[in-house]
XYZ file of C-alpha atoms in Angstrom:
322
model
C -69.637 21.024 32.997
C -67.320 22.874 30.854
C -65.342 23.566 33.826
C -65.139 19.531 34.434
C -64.119 19.405 30.706
C -61.489 22.146 30.588
C -59.842 20.255 33.753
C -60.297 16.659 32.612
C -58.735 17.809 28.803
C -55.825 19.605 31.050
C -55.301 16.493 32.629
C -55.052 14.055 30.234
C -52.457 17.064 28.705
C -50.528 17.026 31.481
C -50.606 12.965 31.224
C -49.420 13.476 27.763
C -46.699 15.556 28.869
C -46.004 13.505 31.526
C -45.134 10.478 29.187
C -43.694 12.641 27.072
C -41.174 13.553 29.601
C -40.726 10.006 30.504
C -39.945 8.881 26.602
C -37.797 11.569 26.642
C -35.665 10.243 29.949
C -36.221 6.711 28.450
C -34.219 7.898 24.970
C -31.897 9.691 26.922
C -31.322 6.671 29.316
C -31.071 4.347 26.152
C -28.387 6.888 24.171
C -26.489 6.864 27.434
C -26.331 3.193 27.103
C -25.428 2.919 23.533
C -22.529 5.821 24.568
C -21.441 3.496 27.700
C -21.467 0.265 25.470
C -19.589 2.128 22.773
C -17.294 2.848 25.381
C -16.851 -0.703 26.710
C -16.345 -1.775 22.882
C -13.765 0.789 22.737
C -12.164 -0.500 25.465
C -12.280 -4.042 24.538
C -10.607 -3.408 21.334
C -7.616 -1.466 23.500
C -7.639 -4.737 25.494
C -7.496 -6.899 22.571
C -4.775 -5.059 20.812
C -2.710 -4.953 23.911
C -3.152 -8.626 24.081
C -2.172 -9.164 20.173
C 0.147 -6.454 20.923
C 1.128 -2.883 18.634
C 2.040 -4.445 15.666
C -0.129 -7.671 15.734
C -0.197 -8.661 11.884
C 2.460 -6.463 10.180
C 5.411 -7.775 8.899
C 8.663 -5.552 9.558
C 11.981 -5.491 7.688
C 14.828 -4.642 9.535
C 19.017 -4.129 8.117
C 22.039 -4.427 11.124
C 19.375 -6.817 12.741
C 22.194 -9.512 14.264
C 23.273 -7.282 16.740
C 23.575 -4.429 18.885
C 20.726 -1.951 18.111
C 19.134 -3.807 15.062
C 18.930 -6.803 17.296
C 17.085 -4.827 19.948
C 14.647 -3.281 17.219
C 13.766 -6.902 15.879
C 13.396 -8.352 19.416
C 10.979 -5.406 20.476
C 8.991 -5.639 17.452
C 8.631 -9.374 18.030
C 7.244 -8.702 21.160
C 4.953 -6.393 19.878
C 3.394 -9.238 17.536
C 5.291 -8.449 14.125
C 6.643 -10.939 11.283
C 10.497 -10.343 10.944
C 12.446 -10.141 7.887
C 16.066 -9.841 9.308
C 19.662 -8.345 7.153
C 22.739 -8.204 8.290
C 26.479 -8.061 6.727
C 27.844 -10.613 9.396
C 31.304 -9.726 8.183
C 33.643 -7.436 9.124
C 34.411 -3.846 7.182
C 38.203 -3.140 7.365
C 37.715 0.430 8.497
C 35.618 -0.420 11.345
C 37.451 -0.888 14.674
C 35.017 -2.222 16.783
C 33.710 -6.153 16.597
C 30.936 -6.552 13.775
C 27.657 -9.206 13.768
C 28.497 -12.486 12.877
C 26.260 -15.044 11.466
C 26.079 -16.755 14.461
C 24.781 -13.702 16.252
C 22.383 -13.659 13.228
C 20.966 -17.125 13.941
C 20.452 -16.255 17.487
C 18.410 -12.907 16.663
C 16.378 -15.677 14.478
C 16.109 -17.993 17.542
C 14.829 -14.929 19.493
C 12.107 -14.296 17.382
C 10.940 -17.651 16.893
C 10.988 -18.002 20.702
C 8.091 -15.109 21.018
C 6.036 -17.211 18.786
C 6.662 -14.937 15.821
C 7.703 -15.819 12.494
C 11.361 -15.064 10.510
C 13.167 -14.677 7.256
C 16.743 -13.653 7.621
C 19.910 -13.402 5.036
C 23.492 -12.296 5.184
C 23.369 -9.051 2.632
C 25.360 -6.147 2.457
C 23.045 -3.125 2.155
C 25.497 -1.421 -0.349
C 24.253 -4.448 -3.019
C 21.047 -2.913 -3.737
C 20.660 -6.423 -5.872
C 21.086 -8.912 -3.572
C 19.067 -6.318 -0.849
C 16.244 -6.475 -2.932
C 16.464 -10.482 -3.062
C 16.737 -10.723 0.776
C 13.436 -8.023 0.629
C 11.669 -10.481 -1.801
C 12.207 -13.610 -0.122
C 10.340 -11.985 2.964
C 7.790 -10.517 0.635
C 7.209 -14.372 -0.442
C 6.924 -15.846 2.747
C 4.449 -13.101 4.098
C 2.664 -11.525 1.414
C 3.818 -7.687 2.182
C 5.968 -5.862 4.382
C 4.659 -2.902 6.595
C 7.205 -1.742 8.794
C 11.390 -1.054 7.381
C 13.817 0.097 9.950
C 16.754 0.952 8.040
C 19.164 0.233 10.785
C 22.503 -1.014 9.498
C 25.396 1.657 10.114
C 29.054 1.910 10.896
C 31.439 4.036 12.854
C 34.695 3.844 10.840
C 36.616 6.101 13.915
C 39.910 5.477 13.371
C 42.749 6.761 15.680
C 45.200 6.073 12.615
C 43.035 7.629 9.918
C 42.352 6.248 6.425
C 40.588 8.199 3.631
C 38.495 4.819 3.028
C 36.896 5.432 6.258
C 34.852 8.376 4.513
C 34.121 6.030 1.742
C 32.913 3.311 3.677
C 30.721 5.476 5.917
C 28.795 7.112 3.006
C 28.413 3.650 1.331
C 27.210 2.258 4.452
C 25.246 4.628 6.362
C 23.873 6.611 3.433
C 23.818 4.597 0.177
C 22.781 1.732 2.511
C 20.067 3.657 3.518
C 18.515 4.675 0.223
C 18.871 0.894 -0.885
C 17.130 0.069 2.102
C 14.046 2.238 1.679
C 14.131 2.022 -2.236
C 13.784 -1.813 -2.331
C 10.654 -1.423 0.095
C 8.652 1.456 -1.953
C 7.300 -0.457 -5.154
C 5.549 -3.491 -2.905
C 4.419 -0.758 0.007
C 2.895 1.311 -2.456
C 1.226 -1.480 -4.412
C -0.422 -2.458 -1.359
C -2.597 0.241 -0.620
C -1.958 0.017 3.219
C 0.182 2.360 3.574
C 2.883 1.832 6.330
C 5.947 3.198 8.432
C 9.687 3.445 7.773
C 12.002 4.351 10.554
C 15.716 5.242 9.460
C 17.941 5.435 12.432
C 20.292 8.030 12.389
C 21.927 10.142 15.370
C 22.689 12.829 17.186
C 25.866 13.608 14.999
C 22.982 13.770 11.875
C 21.516 16.767 14.123
C 24.582 18.722 15.303
C 28.290 18.932 13.863
C 30.287 16.564 16.182
C 32.291 13.331 14.988
C 35.869 15.368 14.698
C 38.359 16.161 11.977
C 39.008 12.662 11.000
C 38.051 10.842 7.526
C 35.717 8.431 9.388
C 34.320 11.008 11.877
C 33.005 12.987 9.169
C 31.976 10.532 6.789
C 29.946 9.468 9.903
C 28.542 12.989 10.408
C 27.659 13.733 7.016
C 26.145 10.313 6.278
C 23.657 10.893 9.549
C 22.844 14.336 8.523
C 22.333 12.573 4.630
C 19.427 10.202 6.029
C 17.792 13.374 7.621
C 17.460 14.936 3.891
C 16.145 11.408 2.645
C 13.972 10.821 5.544
C 12.208 14.332 4.920
C 11.918 14.094 1.179
C 10.452 10.426 1.475
C 8.217 11.667 3.704
C 6.929 14.081 1.322
C 6.405 11.804 -1.639
C 5.245 8.653 0.292
C 2.631 10.834 2.364
C 0.236 10.553 -0.731
C 0.184 6.523 -0.001
C -0.209 7.149 3.537
C 3.574 5.720 4.371
C 5.350 7.719 6.921
C 8.794 8.158 7.316
C 10.805 9.507 10.084
C 14.295 8.969 11.896
C 15.709 8.167 15.324
C 18.805 10.248 16.877
C 20.049 8.186 19.616
C 23.189 9.732 21.874
C 25.640 6.763 22.919
C 24.130 3.664 23.251
C 25.473 1.196 25.385
C 26.710 -1.093 22.940
C 29.948 -2.328 21.033
C 30.067 0.687 18.997
C 30.103 2.952 22.108
C 32.279 0.581 24.681
C 34.374 -1.017 22.426
C 38.278 0.180 23.597
C 39.059 0.948 20.092
C 35.758 3.493 20.007
C 36.420 4.650 23.740
C 40.278 5.531 22.508
C 38.775 7.607 19.580
C 35.982 9.495 21.526
C 38.743 10.549 23.679
C 40.771 12.729 21.003
C 38.060 14.691 20.374
C 36.807 17.539 22.899
C 33.211 17.619 22.551
C 32.835 13.684 22.448
C 34.859 13.245 25.411
C 33.054 15.307 27.605
C 32.851 13.991 31.268
C 28.749 14.339 31.098
C 27.467 15.072 27.572
C 24.051 14.383 28.264
C 21.548 16.776 30.195
C 20.460 13.892 31.887
C 22.498 11.896 34.596
C 23.697 8.687 32.314
C 26.448 8.402 30.274
C 24.364 6.414 27.574
C 21.114 4.950 26.788
C 20.054 1.175 26.445
C 19.554 -0.277 23.020
C 15.762 -1.109 24.162
C 15.189 2.838 24.598
C 16.175 3.561 20.978
C 13.969 0.519 20.259
C 10.847 1.871 21.951
C 10.934 4.310 20.015
C 11.317 2.780 17.096
C 8.178 0.681 17.916
C 5.893 3.266 18.685
C 7.036 5.161 14.854
C 6.148 2.019 13.697
C 2.767 1.547 15.748
C -0.259 3.153 14.936
C -0.379 5.357 17.713
C 1.898 7.507 15.518
C -0.116 7.257 12.642
C -0.156 10.755 11.879
C 3.672 11.309 12.719
C 5.672 11.607 9.503
C 9.002 13.962 8.746
C 10.068 13.618 12.024
C 13.664 13.843 14.002
C 13.021 12.411 17.339
C 15.892 12.378 19.393
C 16.351 9.571 22.213
C 19.325 11.430 23.388
C 19.156 12.409 27.084
C 19.480 15.675 26.246
C 22.576 15.483 24.613
C 21.196 18.002 21.455
C 19.487 20.346 24.088
C 22.716 20.955 25.777
C 24.442 22.075 22.202
């Protein structure tokens, strides 16, 4: 009898261990099921974000937005769900040899944004005029309640064959001081909102290497585009405690009128570096505006949430060849 009792006890013990093992298997299965459900939820979140756009629910302030790069930025950000506040001077600067944006082009940019189902506020404003720029920015705040993304894009290239000292001053005033004004008018509301944000400064390959020639305008262009890198790096440190990221984008030649206009082509032909037959490492003479806009979009999006203080070339290898 004792042996039978022992065997029965061992059998019951074995049964309990089997039950424990089955319980453990069930718990493992539940855990795997939960992991699968979590993964499905993350996948659905990603699909939902793709459907809404990478900037869904955000508002972007873009300067120089009526033509060229700025208009491309506005369109690309709107395609990804952003509402827009657009600013452009919409009149000539005397030392700029190529045609500049017009009020009609700003109206066309507005209609493009609306056609994408996004809301938009637009103002004809000179970035050199800080008070007027603040008014334009505040109009966006009144409409949307906040600004999440700033794209400091307004810029000129006063590259004159018949050189003028004023070309230096205009390049510095628009490209450098205008960028300073753009960031400064945005900082108070972005900090007060306590929800972070992204500031993207559009510079140039001329902001990373010594090109531009010996003219007043060429030197002013190079100095201003280098100068905004200093602003970017300092702002990146200043604003990091508020989770506001600041970066710069550096295009090679872009197929816009700033590069393709005959007056600019004549100026470039005088510079041995700019007039190289193949300035870029990749076999293209210029990049398209949307290539630069895609970089701006990435820096503006949460995909770049830990990217700050970076100089991002979109240059087909131009800088690497120097």
